[in-house]
mmCIF file of C-alpha atoms in Angstrom:
data_model
loop_
_atom_site.group_PDB
_atom_site.id
_atom_site.type_symbol
_atom_site.label_atom_id
_atom_site.label_comp_id
_atom_site.label_asym_id
_atom_site.label_seq_id
_atom_site.Cartn_x
_atom_site.Cartn_y
_atom_site.Cartn_z
ATOM 1 C CA GLN A 1 17.912 183.484 15.386
ATOM 2 C CA GLU A 2 19.746 181.975 19.231
ATOM 3 C CA VAL A 3 18.627 181.150 22.598
ATOM 4 C CA ALA A 4 18.736 184.243 24.280
ATOM 5 C CA ALA A 5 16.879 183.356 27.792
ATOM 6 C CA PHE A 6 19.919 184.308 30.414
ATOM 7 C CA ARG A 7 19.936 187.875 28.926
ATOM 8 C CA GLN A 8 17.005 188.634 28.960
ATOM 9 C CA ILE A 9 16.895 187.836 32.847
ATOM 10 C CA ASN A 10 19.719 189.979 33.120
ATOM 11 C CA HIS A 11 17.360 192.815 31.654
ATOM 12 C CA ILE A 12 14.811 192.618 34.108
ATOM 13 C CA THR A 13 17.932 191.717 36.714
ATOM 14 C CA SER A 14 18.914 194.796 36.186
ATOM 15 C CA LEU A 15 15.374 197.415 35.647
ATOM 16 C CA GLU A 16 12.526 195.360 38.140
ATOM 17 C CA MET A 17 14.237 193.112 40.765
ATOM 18 C CA ASP A 18 14.758 194.488 43.805
ATOM 19 C CA VAL A 19 17.701 195.235 45.105
ATOM 20 C CA ASN A 20 17.505 193.515 47.844
ATOM 21 C CA VAL A 21 17.000 189.754 46.334
ATOM 22 C CA SER A 22 20.131 187.239 46.277
ATOM 23 C CA PHE A 23 18.863 184.567 43.347
ATOM 24 C CA PHE A 24 16.687 185.069 40.649
ATOM 25 C CA ASP A 25 15.850 182.456 37.617
ATOM 26 C CA PHE A 26 12.842 180.771 36.604
ATOM 27 C CA ILE A 27 10.466 178.655 37.345
ATOM 28 C CA GLY A 28 8.327 175.839 35.164
ATOM 29 C CA GLY A 29 10.669 176.082 32.150
ATOM 30 C CA VAL A 30 12.971 178.160 30.448
ATOM 31 C CA GLN A 31 11.112 181.511 29.510
ATOM 32 C CA LEU A 32 11.505 184.234 26.833
ATOM 33 C CA LEU A 33 13.529 181.842 24.137
ATOM 34 C CA GLN A 34 13.853 183.719 21.263
ATOM 35 C CA GLY A 35 13.399 181.639 17.842
ATOM 36 C CA GLN A 36 10.803 179.789 15.799
ATOM 37 C CA GLU A 37 13.197 176.256 16.106
ATOM 38 C CA THR A 38 12.453 176.662 19.694
ATOM 39 C CA ARG A 39 8.981 177.232 20.108
ATOM 40 C CA THR A 40 7.661 174.220 18.066
ATOM 41 C CA ALA A 41 10.183 171.716 18.366
ATOM 42 C CA ILE A 42 10.674 171.400 21.867
ATOM 43 C CA PRO A 43 6.916 170.999 22.792
ATOM 44 C CA VAL A 44 6.794 167.987 19.833
ATOM 45 C CA ILE A 45 9.417 166.495 21.915
ATOM 46 C CA ILE A 46 8.343 166.628 24.956
ATOM 47 C CA ILE A 47 4.967 165.320 24.208
ATOM 48 C CA GLY A 48 6.705 162.320 21.945
ATOM 49 C CA ILE A 49 8.936 161.796 25.492
ATOM 50 C CA CYS A 50 5.578 161.932 27.623
ATOM 51 C CA VAL A 51 3.017 159.403 25.360
ATOM 52 C CA SER A 52 5.570 156.732 24.705
ATOM 53 C CA GLY A 53 6.964 157.048 28.521
ATOM 54 C CA ALA A 54 2.989 156.910 29.573
ATOM 55 C CA VAL A 55 2.426 153.571 27.553
ATOM 56 C CA GLY A 56 5.383 152.118 28.873
ATOM 57 C CA ASN A 57 5.069 152.509 32.700
ATOM 58 C CA LEU A 58 1.162 151.856 32.572
ATOM 59 C CA LEU A 59 2.653 148.546 30.591
ATOM 60 C CA ALA A 60 5.090 148.052 33.395
ATOM 61 C CA LEU A 61 1.861 148.891 36.811
ATOM 62 C CA LEU A 62 -0.519 146.073 34.941
ATOM 63 C CA ILE A 63 2.585 143.405 34.618
ATOM 64 C CA PHE A 64 3.132 144.153 38.208
ATOM 65 C CA PHE A 65 -0.538 144.034 38.852
ATOM 66 C CA ARG A 66 -1.213 141.122 37.381
ATOM 67 C CA ASP A 67 1.750 139.172 39.132
ATOM 68 C CA PHE A 68 0.288 140.332 42.405
ATOM 69 C CA ARG A 69 -3.056 139.281 41.534
ATOM 70 C CA ASN A 70 -1.918 135.765 39.889
ATOM 71 C CA GLY A 71 0.676 135.082 43.820
ATOM 72 C CA ARG A 72 3.354 136.353 42.250
ATOM 73 C CA GLY A 73 5.009 139.614 43.825
ATOM 74 C CA SER A 74 8.042 140.518 45.718
ATOM 75 C CA GLU A 75 9.289 142.937 47.837
ATOM 76 C CA ALA A 76 11.097 144.551 44.700
ATOM 77 C CA LYS A 77 8.116 144.249 42.570
ATOM 78 C CA ALA A 78 6.271 147.018 45.028
ATOM 79 C CA LEU A 79 8.852 148.901 44.880
ATOM 80 C CA LEU A 80 9.723 149.120 41.821
ATOM 81 C CA ALA A 81 5.531 149.823 40.943
ATOM 82 C CA SER A 82 5.729 152.320 42.860
ATOM 83 C CA VAL A 83 8.968 154.052 41.011
ATOM 84 C CA ALA A 84 6.867 153.445 37.799
ATOM 85 C CA SER A 85 3.435 155.367 40.006
ATOM 86 C CA THR A 86 6.026 158.300 40.416
ATOM 87 C CA ASP A 87 7.680 158.107 37.005
ATOM 88 C CA LEU A 88 3.800 158.085 35.395
ATOM 89 C CA LEU A 89 2.931 161.197 37.709
ATOM 90 C CA ILE A 90 6.385 163.667 36.183
ATOM 91 C CA LEU A 91 5.175 162.476 32.291
ATOM 92 C CA LEU A 92 1.907 163.486 33.134
ATOM 93 C CA LEU A 93 2.161 166.221 35.393
ATOM 94 C CA CYS A 94 5.146 167.310 35.193
ATOM 95 C CA ALA A 95 6.611 167.775 31.721
ATOM 96 C CA PRO A 96 3.449 169.212 29.353
ATOM 97 C CA VAL A 97 3.470 172.125 32.127
ATOM 98 C CA ARG A 98 7.348 172.555 30.409
ATOM 99 C CA ALA A 99 5.508 171.971 27.218
ATOM 100 C CA VAL A 100 3.091 174.740 27.529
ATOM 101 C CA THR A 101 5.590 177.173 28.669
ATOM 102 C CA PHE A 102 7.907 176.842 26.020
ATOM 103 C CA TYR A 103 5.612 177.024 23.442
ATOM 104 C CA LYS A 104 4.333 180.124 25.005
ATOM 105 C CA ARG A 105 7.343 181.624 25.927
ATOM 106 C CA THR A 106 5.912 183.601 29.306
ATOM 107 C CA TRP A 107 3.885 181.842 32.324
ATOM 108 C CA THR A 108 0.126 181.329 31.232
ATOM 109 C CA LEU A 109 -0.358 178.798 34.117
ATOM 110 C CA GLY A 110 -2.050 180.941 37.044
ATOM 111 C CA SER A 111 0.417 182.189 40.189
ATOM 112 C CA PHE A 112 -0.765 177.967 42.120
ATOM 113 C CA VAL A 113 0.920 175.850 38.765
ATOM 114 C CA CYS A 114 3.978 178.448 39.353
ATOM 115 C CA SER A 115 4.259 177.894 42.954
ATOM 116 C CA THR A 116 4.165 174.347 43.238
ATOM 117 C CA ALA A 117 5.171 173.197 39.368
ATOM 118 C CA ASP A 118 8.739 172.576 40.200
ATOM 119 C CA TRP A 119 8.547 171.834 43.755
ATOM 120 C CA PHE A 120 5.850 168.848 42.506
ATOM 121 C CA GLN A 121 8.982 168.104 39.857
ATOM 122 C CA HIS A 122 11.331 167.877 42.933
ATOM 123 C CA CYS A 123 9.461 165.737 44.971
ATOM 124 C CA CYS A 124 8.826 162.751 42.091
ATOM 125 C CA VAL A 125 12.605 163.327 41.216
ATOM 126 C CA VAL A 126 13.612 162.817 44.825
ATOM 127 C CA ALA A 127 10.825 160.232 45.664
ATOM 128 C CA LYS A 128 12.053 158.108 42.990
ATOM 129 C CA THR A 129 15.841 158.324 44.067
ATOM 130 C CA LEU A 130 15.263 157.601 47.352
ATOM 131 C CA MET A 131 13.293 154.429 46.440
ATOM 132 C CA LEU A 132 15.001 152.580 44.102
ATOM 133 C CA ALA A 133 17.809 152.664 47.310
ATOM 134 C CA LEU A 134 15.208 151.187 49.325
ATOM 135 C CA THR A 135 15.075 148.469 46.678
ATOM 136 C CA THR A 136 18.362 147.477 48.196
ATOM 137 C CA ARG A 137 16.817 145.959 51.710
ATOM 138 C CA ALA A 138 14.202 144.734 49.682
ATOM 139 C CA LYS A 139 14.293 141.223 49.071
ATOM 140 C CA HIS A 140 13.873 139.868 44.952
ATOM 141 C CA THR A 141 12.479 136.176 45.903
ATOM 142 C CA VAL A 142 9.069 135.705 44.085
ATOM 143 C CA THR A 143 6.194 133.967 46.748
ATOM 144 C CA THR A 144 3.552 131.755 45.459
ATOM 145 C CA GLY A 145 0.681 129.594 46.820
ATOM 146 C CA ASP A 146 -0.656 130.267 50.089
ATOM 147 C CA ALA A 147 2.870 131.821 51.027
ATOM 148 C CA THR A 148 1.877 135.459 50.055
ATOM 149 C CA THR A 149 -0.289 136.256 52.630
ATOM 150 C CA GLU A 150 2.099 135.806 55.185
ATOM 151 C CA HIS A 151 5.224 137.371 52.819
ATOM 152 C CA LEU A 152 2.746 140.793 52.167
ATOM 153 C CA CYS A 153 2.071 141.324 56.187
ATOM 154 C CA GLY A 154 5.331 140.091 56.504
ATOM 155 C CA ALA A 155 6.527 142.748 54.398
ATOM 156 C CA SER A 156 4.711 145.723 55.293
ATOM 157 C CA TRP A 157 7.648 147.763 56.086
ATOM 158 C CA ILE A 158 7.420 149.287 52.713
ATOM 159 C CA HIS A 159 4.011 151.009 52.911
ATOM 160 C CA GLY A 160 5.802 152.841 56.064
ATOM 161 C CA ALA A 161 9.034 153.292 54.143
ATOM 162 C CA LEU A 162 6.777 154.694 50.785
ATOM 163 C CA VAL A 163 5.305 157.183 53.567
ATOM 164 C CA CYS A 164 8.426 158.360 55.293
ATOM 165 C CA ILE A 165 9.873 159.081 51.575
ATOM 166 C CA TRP A 166 7.524 161.071 50.353
ATOM 167 C CA ILE A 167 7.519 162.889 54.241
ATOM 168 C CA VAL A 168 10.583 163.482 53.344
ATOM 169 C CA ALA A 169 10.572 164.169 48.974
ATOM 170 C CA MET A 170 7.759 166.935 50.245
ATOM 171 C CA MET A 171 10.378 169.044 52.578
ATOM 172 C CA PHE A 172 12.861 169.058 50.965
ATOM 173 C CA PRO A 173 11.733 171.144 47.941
ATOM 174 C CA ILE A 174 9.859 173.435 49.864
ATOM 175 C CA PRO A 175 11.737 176.950 48.964
ATOM 176 C CA GLN A 176 11.184 175.628 45.145
ATOM 177 C CA MET A 177 7.781 176.530 46.576
ATOM 178 C CA LEU A 178 7.923 179.767 48.941
ATOM 179 C CA PHE A 179 10.186 181.823 46.549
ATOM 180 C CA ALA A 180 8.171 181.613 43.641
ATOM 181 C CA SER A 181 6.532 184.261 42.018
ATOM 182 C CA LEU A 182 4.970 185.544 39.326
ATOM 183 C CA LEU A 183 6.715 188.528 37.551
ATOM 184 C CA PRO A 184 5.317 191.048 34.771
ATOM 185 C CA TYR A 185 7.078 191.421 32.121
ATOM 186 C CA GLY A 186 5.553 194.248 29.676
ATOM 187 C CA SER A 187 1.805 192.443 28.957
ATOM 188 C CA ASP A 188 3.022 188.956 30.009
ATOM 189 C CA THR A 189 4.502 187.780 33.552
ATOM 190 C CA ILE A 190 6.724 185.078 33.628
ATOM 191 C CA CYS A 191 7.443 182.880 36.836
ATOM 192 C CA VAL A 192 9.740 183.249 38.814
ATOM 193 C CA SER A 193 12.553 182.438 41.799
ATOM 194 C CA GLU A 194 13.781 185.297 44.245
ATOM 195 C CA VAL A 195 14.955 184.584 47.350
ATOM 196 C CA PRO A 196 16.050 187.370 49.814
ATOM 197 C CA GLY A 197 19.142 188.705 50.360
ATOM 198 C CA CYS A 198 18.601 187.857 54.149
ATOM 199 C CA ALA A 199 17.769 184.208 53.590
ATOM 200 C CA SER A 200 21.181 184.339 50.963
ATOM 201 C CA ASP A 201 23.245 182.653 53.771
ATOM 202 C CA PHE A 202 21.096 179.914 54.843
ATOM 203 C CA MET A 203 19.733 179.084 51.640
ATOM 204 C CA SER A 204 23.801 178.793 49.980
ATOM 205 C CA LEU A 205 23.933 176.288 52.377
ATOM 206 C CA PHE A 206 20.680 174.438 51.887
ATOM 207 C CA TYR A 207 21.655 173.969 48.077
ATOM 208 C CA LYS A 208 24.642 172.537 49.414
ATOM 209 C CA ILE A 209 22.765 170.006 51.489
ATOM 210 C CA TYR A 210 20.295 169.037 48.856
ATOM 211 C CA PRO A 211 21.418 168.089 46.261
ATOM 212 C CA THR A 212 24.584 166.014 48.297
ATOM 213 C CA VAL A 213 21.884 163.685 50.146
ATOM 214 C CA THR A 214 18.629 163.617 47.847
ATOM 215 C CA PHE A 215 20.975 162.593 44.567
ATOM 216 C CA VAL A 216 24.023 162.422 45.256
ATOM 217 C CA VAL A 217 24.395 160.255 48.175
ATOM 218 C CA PRO A 218 21.244 157.458 47.163
ATOM 219 C CA VAL A 219 22.384 156.841 43.562
ATOM 220 C CA ILE A 220 26.656 156.200 44.572
ATOM 221 C CA SER A 221 25.340 154.054 47.293
ATOM 222 C CA THR A 222 22.519 152.099 45.363
ATOM 223 C CA VAL A 223 25.489 151.485 42.666
ATOM 224 C CA ALA A 224 27.989 151.043 44.815
ATOM 225 C CA TYR A 225 25.988 148.101 46.583
ATOM 226 C CA TYR A 226 24.571 146.806 42.919
ATOM 227 C CA THR A 227 27.913 146.438 41.888
ATOM 228 C CA LYS A 228 29.319 144.846 44.804
ATOM 229 C CA THR A 229 25.966 142.092 44.743
ATOM 230 C CA LEU A 230 26.442 141.571 40.749
ATOM 231 C CA HIS A 231 30.079 140.171 41.405
ATOM 232 C CA ASP A 232 29.118 138.661 44.443
ATOM 233 C CA GLU A 233 26.426 136.295 42.966
ATOM 234 C CA VAL A 234 27.998 135.880 39.705
ATOM 235 C CA ASN A 235 31.364 134.194 41.293
ATOM 236 C CA ASN A 236 30.581 132.921 44.586
ATOM 237 C CA VAL A 237 26.672 131.468 44.091
ATOM 238 C CA PRO A 238 26.126 128.299 42.662
ATOM 239 C CA ASN A 239 23.036 129.107 40.456
ATOM 240 C CA PRO A 240 23.252 133.104 40.182
ATOM 241 C CA GLN A 241 21.580 133.177 37.454
ATOM 242 C CA HIS A 242 17.554 134.805 38.096
ATOM 243 C CA GLN A 243 19.115 136.502 40.764
ATOM 244 C CA SER A 244 21.899 138.168 39.071
ATOM 245 C CA LYS A 245 19.622 139.138 36.332
ATOM 246 C CA VAL A 246 17.521 141.024 38.095
ATOM 247 C CA THR A 247 20.588 142.345 40.582
ATOM 248 C CA LEU A 248 21.767 143.051 37.059
ATOM 249 C CA VAL A 249 18.608 144.982 36.202
ATOM 250 C CA LEU A 250 18.476 147.181 39.675
ATOM 251 C CA LEU A 251 22.159 148.224 38.737
ATOM 252 C CA CYS A 252 20.838 149.275 35.240
ATOM 253 C CA LEU A 253 17.682 151.122 36.899
ATOM 254 C CA SER A 254 20.015 153.262 39.125
ATOM 255 C CA GLY A 255 23.029 153.856 36.413
ATOM 256 C CA THR A 256 20.084 155.257 33.911
ATOM 257 C CA LEU A 257 19.388 157.486 36.713
ATOM 258 C CA GLY A 258 22.274 159.238 38.048
ATOM 259 C CA LEU A 259 23.904 159.644 34.423
ATOM 260 C CA MET A 260 20.547 160.920 32.809
ATOM 261 C CA LEU A 261 19.912 163.435 35.485
ATOM 262 C CA LEU A 262 23.498 164.521 36.659
ATOM 263 C CA PRO A 263 22.810 167.539 34.017
ATOM 264 C CA GLU A 264 19.761 168.586 35.796
ATOM 265 C CA TRP A 265 21.000 168.594 39.498
ATOM 266 C CA GLY A 266 24.652 169.897 38.417
ATOM 267 C CA THR A 267 22.739 173.264 36.299
ATOM 268 C CA PHE A 268 20.368 172.864 39.873
ATOM 269 C CA THR A 269 22.989 173.681 42.412
ATOM 270 C CA TRP A 270 25.717 175.593 39.089
ATOM 271 C CA ILE A 271 22.665 178.495 39.140
ATOM 272 C CA ARG A 272 21.665 178.382 43.019
ATOM 273 C CA LEU A 273 25.585 179.035 44.284
ATOM 274 C CA GLY A 274 25.946 181.867 42.353
ATOM 275 C CA TYR A 275 27.919 181.006 39.741
ATOM 276 C CA ASN A 276 28.168 182.308 36.135
ATOM 277 C CA LYS A 277 24.255 181.071 34.197
ATOM 278 C CA PRO A 278 24.889 178.118 32.390
ATOM 279 C CA PRO A 279 23.876 178.529 29.238
ATOM 280 C CA ALA A 280 19.789 178.153 27.744
ATOM 281 C CA GLY A 281 20.806 174.650 25.362
ATOM 282 C CA LEU A 282 21.839 172.867 28.855
ATOM 283 C CA LEU A 283 19.161 173.642 30.315
ATOM 284 C CA ILE A 284 16.941 172.554 28.603
ATOM 285 C CA PHE A 285 18.732 169.362 27.432
ATOM 286 C CA ALA A 286 19.189 168.340 30.929
ATOM 287 C CA GLN A 287 15.305 168.466 31.004
ATOM 288 C CA LEU A 288 14.528 166.722 28.164
ATOM 289 C CA LEU A 289 17.111 163.747 29.588
ATOM 290 C CA LEU A 290 14.509 164.308 33.745
ATOM 291 C CA TYR A 291 11.458 163.677 31.156
ATOM 292 C CA ALA A 292 13.956 160.356 29.366
ATOM 293 C CA CYS A 293 14.771 158.364 31.909
ATOM 294 C CA SER A 294 11.289 158.249 32.914
ATOM 295 C CA ALA A 295 10.674 157.164 29.535
ATOM 296 C CA LEU A 296 13.675 154.843 29.659
ATOM 297 C CA SER A 297 12.990 153.005 32.840
ATOM 298 C CA PRO A 298 9.865 150.915 31.441
ATOM 299 C CA VAL A 299 12.067 149.586 28.772
ATOM 300 C CA ILE A 300 14.712 148.876 30.724
ATOM 301 C CA LEU A 301 12.475 146.467 32.780
ATOM 302 C CA MET A 302 10.735 145.190 29.977
ATOM 303 C CA THR A 303 13.574 144.260 28.379
ATOM 304 C CA MET A 304 15.845 142.292 30.437
ATOM 305 C CA TYR A 305 13.741 141.696 33.677
ATOM 306 C CA ASP A 306 12.229 137.682 32.725
ATOM 307 C CA ASP A 307 9.060 138.836 34.772
ATOM 308 C CA VAL A 308 8.194 141.608 33.261
ATOM 309 C CA ARG A 309 9.235 140.422 29.440
ATOM 310 C CA GLN A 310 7.365 137.412 30.298
ATOM 311 C CA GLY A 311 4.147 139.392 31.824
ATOM 312 C CA LEU A 312 4.059 141.266 28.707
ATOM 313 C CA PHE A 313 4.152 138.836 26.073
ATOM 314 C CA ASN A 314 1.358 137.642 27.856
ATOM 315 C CA ILE A 315 -0.151 140.395 27.944
ATOM 316 C CA TRP A 316 -0.019 140.388 24.447
ATOM 317 C CA PHE A 317 -1.671 136.687 23.701
ATOM 318 C CA MET A 318 -4.212 137.682 25.723
ATOM 319 C CA ALA A 319 -5.088 140.909 23.461
ATOM 320 C CA THR A 320 -4.469 138.922 19.841
ATOM 321 C CA CYS A 321 -6.427 135.617 21.372
ATOM 322 C CA ARG A 322 -9.225 138.223 21.850
ATOM 323 C CA GLY A 323 -8.816 139.505 18.010
ATOM 324 C CA SER A 324 -8.924 135.956 17.407
ATOM 325 C CA LYS A 325 -11.950 134.520 18.786
ATOM 326 C CA ASN A 326 -14.277 138.132 17.641
ATOM 327 C CA THR A 327 -12.617 137.048 13.738
ATOM 328 C CA PRO A 328 -14.590 134.389 12.247
ATOM 329 C CA GLY A 329 -12.734 131.243 10.378
ATOM 330 C CA THR A 330 -9.706 131.658 13.274
ATOM 331 C CA ASN A 331 -8.704 129.146 15.333
ATOM 332 C CA THR A 332 -9.708 129.825 19.080
ATOM 333 C CA CYS A 333 -6.806 130.481 21.745
ATOM 334 C CA PRO A 334 -6.579 128.495 24.508
ATOM 335 C CA LYS A 335 -8.632 129.284 27.836
ATOM 336 C CA THR A 336 -5.102 129.398 29.755
ATOM 337 C CA GLU A 337 -3.915 132.157 29.253
ATOM 338 C CA GLU A 338 -1.767 132.886 32.680
ATOM 339 C CA ASN A 339 1.456 132.521 30.766
ATOM 340 C CA ALA A 340 2.810 131.157 27.177
ATOM 341 C CA THR A 341 4.160 127.678 29.077
ATOM 342 C CA GLU A 342 0.759 127.246 29.852
ATOM 343 C CA ALA A 343 -0.625 127.911 26.017
ATOM 344 C CA HIS A 344 2.590 125.719 25.438
ATOM 345 C CA GLY A 345 1.203 123.055 27.694
ATOM 346 C CA ALA A 346 -2.745 123.438 25.755
ATOM 347 C CA THR A 347 -1.150 122.939 23.184
ATOM 348 C CA ASN A 348 1.219 119.941 23.394
ATOM 349 C CA ALA A 349 -2.781 118.123 26.004
ATOM 350 C CA VAL A 350 -4.253 118.966 22.298
ATOM 351 C CA VAL A 351 -1.768 116.669 20.490
ATOM 352 C CA ALA A 352 -1.386 114.448 23.070
ATOM 353 C CA ASN A 353 -5.918 113.851 23.693
ATOM 354 C CA ALA A 354 -5.373 113.971 19.241
ATOM 355 C CA VAL A 355 -2.522 111.024 19.224
ATOM 356 C CA SER A 356 -5.132 109.706 22.183
ATOM 357 C CA VAL A 357 -7.787 109.184 19.817
ATOM 358 C CA GLU A 358 -5.649 107.209 17.163
ATOM 359 C CA THR A 359 -4.642 104.562 18.975
ATOM 360 C CA ASP A 360 -7.724 103.629 20.221
ATOM 361 C CA LYS A 361 -8.775 103.780 16.922
ATOM 362 C CA GLU A 362 -5.763 101.333 15.611
ATOM 363 C CA ASN A 363 -7.087 99.323 19.092
ATOM 364 C CA GLU A 364 -10.426 99.164 17.540
ATOM 365 C CA ASP A 365 -9.815 98.319 14.437
ATOM 366 C CA LYS A 366 -7.088 95.599 15.491
ATOM 367 C CA GLU A 367 -9.541 93.995 17.750
ATOM 368 C CA LYS A 368 -12.522 93.907 14.691
ATOM 369 C CA THR A 369 -13.666 91.428 12.402
ATOM 370 C CA PHE A 370 -15.256 91.576 8.737
ATOM 371 C CA PRO A 371 -18.932 90.289 9.213
ATOM 372 C CA ASP A 372 -19.049 87.285 7.013
ATOM 373 C CA LEU A 373 -15.853 85.500 8.344
ATOM 374 C CA GLU A 374 -16.972 86.423 12.277
ATOM 375 C CA HIS A 375 -20.233 84.568 10.907
ATOM 376 C CA PHE A 376 -18.579 82.029 9.856
ATOM 377 C CA TRP A 377 -16.027 81.754 12.642
ATOM 378 C CA THR A 378 -18.353 82.053 15.331
ATOM 379 C CA GLY A 379 -20.760 78.395 12.981
ATOM 380 C CA ARG A 380 -17.417 76.738 13.234
ATOM 381 C CA ARG A 381 -16.803 77.566 17.027
ATOM 382 C CA ASN A 382 -20.840 76.298 17.958
ATOM 383 C CA THR A 383 -20.240 73.081 15.250
ATOM 384 C CA GLN A 384 -20.511 69.655 18.160
ATOM 385 C CA VAL A 385 -19.891 67.075 16.196
ATOM 386 C CA GLU A 386 -21.416 63.204 18.365
ATOM 387 C CA GLN A 387 -19.595 60.661 20.018
ATOM 388 C CA GLU A 388 -21.769 58.057 17.606
ATOM 389 C CA GLN A 389 -21.123 59.877 14.736
ATOM 390 C CA ASP A 390 -18.006 59.268 12.382
ATOM 391 C CA PRO A 391 -16.833 62.189 11.360
ATOM 392 C CA VAL A 392 -14.731 60.842 8.444
ATOM 393 C CA PRO A 393 -17.190 57.257 7.296
ATOM 394 C CA TRP A 394 -15.186 57.404 3.279
ATOM 395 C CA GLU A 395 -12.518 55.970 5.706
ATOM 396 C CA LYS A 396 -14.363 53.061 6.882
ATOM 397 C CA GLU A 397 -15.781 52.787 2.395
ATOM 398 C CA GLU A 398 -11.827 52.444 1.771
ATOM 399 C CA LYS A 399 -11.274 49.768 4.732
ATOM 400 C CA MET A 400 -13.984 47.732 3.478
ATOM 401 C CA LEU A 401 -13.163 47.671 -0.157
#
């Protein structure tokens, strides 16, 4: 059994494709695959990536939401929350289309999804790349207390920047939507991209500029910036622990994005510049890496970013406390559930209160006397000796003798 997708492409181009078409490629996933293994294994892998990645990104968004609600937000956290939202869109809306395509081997989702599948996926990928590049201009300091409102008002530039990023991300992949069409193949249909010959020169130039502007330049500049910043912080800053950790997290995110999206962008440019068709296995591997990148980003945040890891512990702490409260015979958890340090402080307070109570009891015991002795000493204290009365009359009796 072999994967013969591009043999089928050559067959289609020789029989049914117009001679004026200068470019031909599948959209929405590789179709016309042969072999039962590819029909079952690839959709299962995609679904597994989608489920795990969606859970991770939802947890990351919940943690960032709690931080902003508790007044511990920052510009970098706002952009990372936007990145997590974009990853969630990729995993929930783009990846399932590929899973259905690999399972059906032909296109069954209609003309609208055919026209917008690759366009929307490229929008999300480009937006994610530009958002990570924008984090180089964001502040990493956390604002607390009354400064949060002023900080959010001063960081309104982030909203404008995100709007501009999404506009650019939606405009660049427009050719992916314009040249998409359904092509009959026997009793079935396939979703393909056909570039007419009159637009071949312009599209050839466009497909050289598009990956460079939206992938190569942002990734290289972001990785170079964070590498230099990390080096300066480690060598020049007096206390670089916290700041260098945040920079290291952003460097890992940018480097992971560049490495895992390189096969996707490489095959995309390779096909559209008119070179020989790459193997179908390479195309499938590139698409799987794209979705795995969206699933790996929250893992990096939760393992390397101290604030996100602490927020994950807090959520787990709250969930376990609520479960223990519903179970009879278990100890109740402290009411302060903001973070682990507050819970630890509550435990110390309980211990301190117990120690103080024991100390008070000991002091009361020391001051308290037994009832009989108290009566005896009270009687002795109230006894008064009259002046005329001799307290020791037996001494006078001895003298008289």
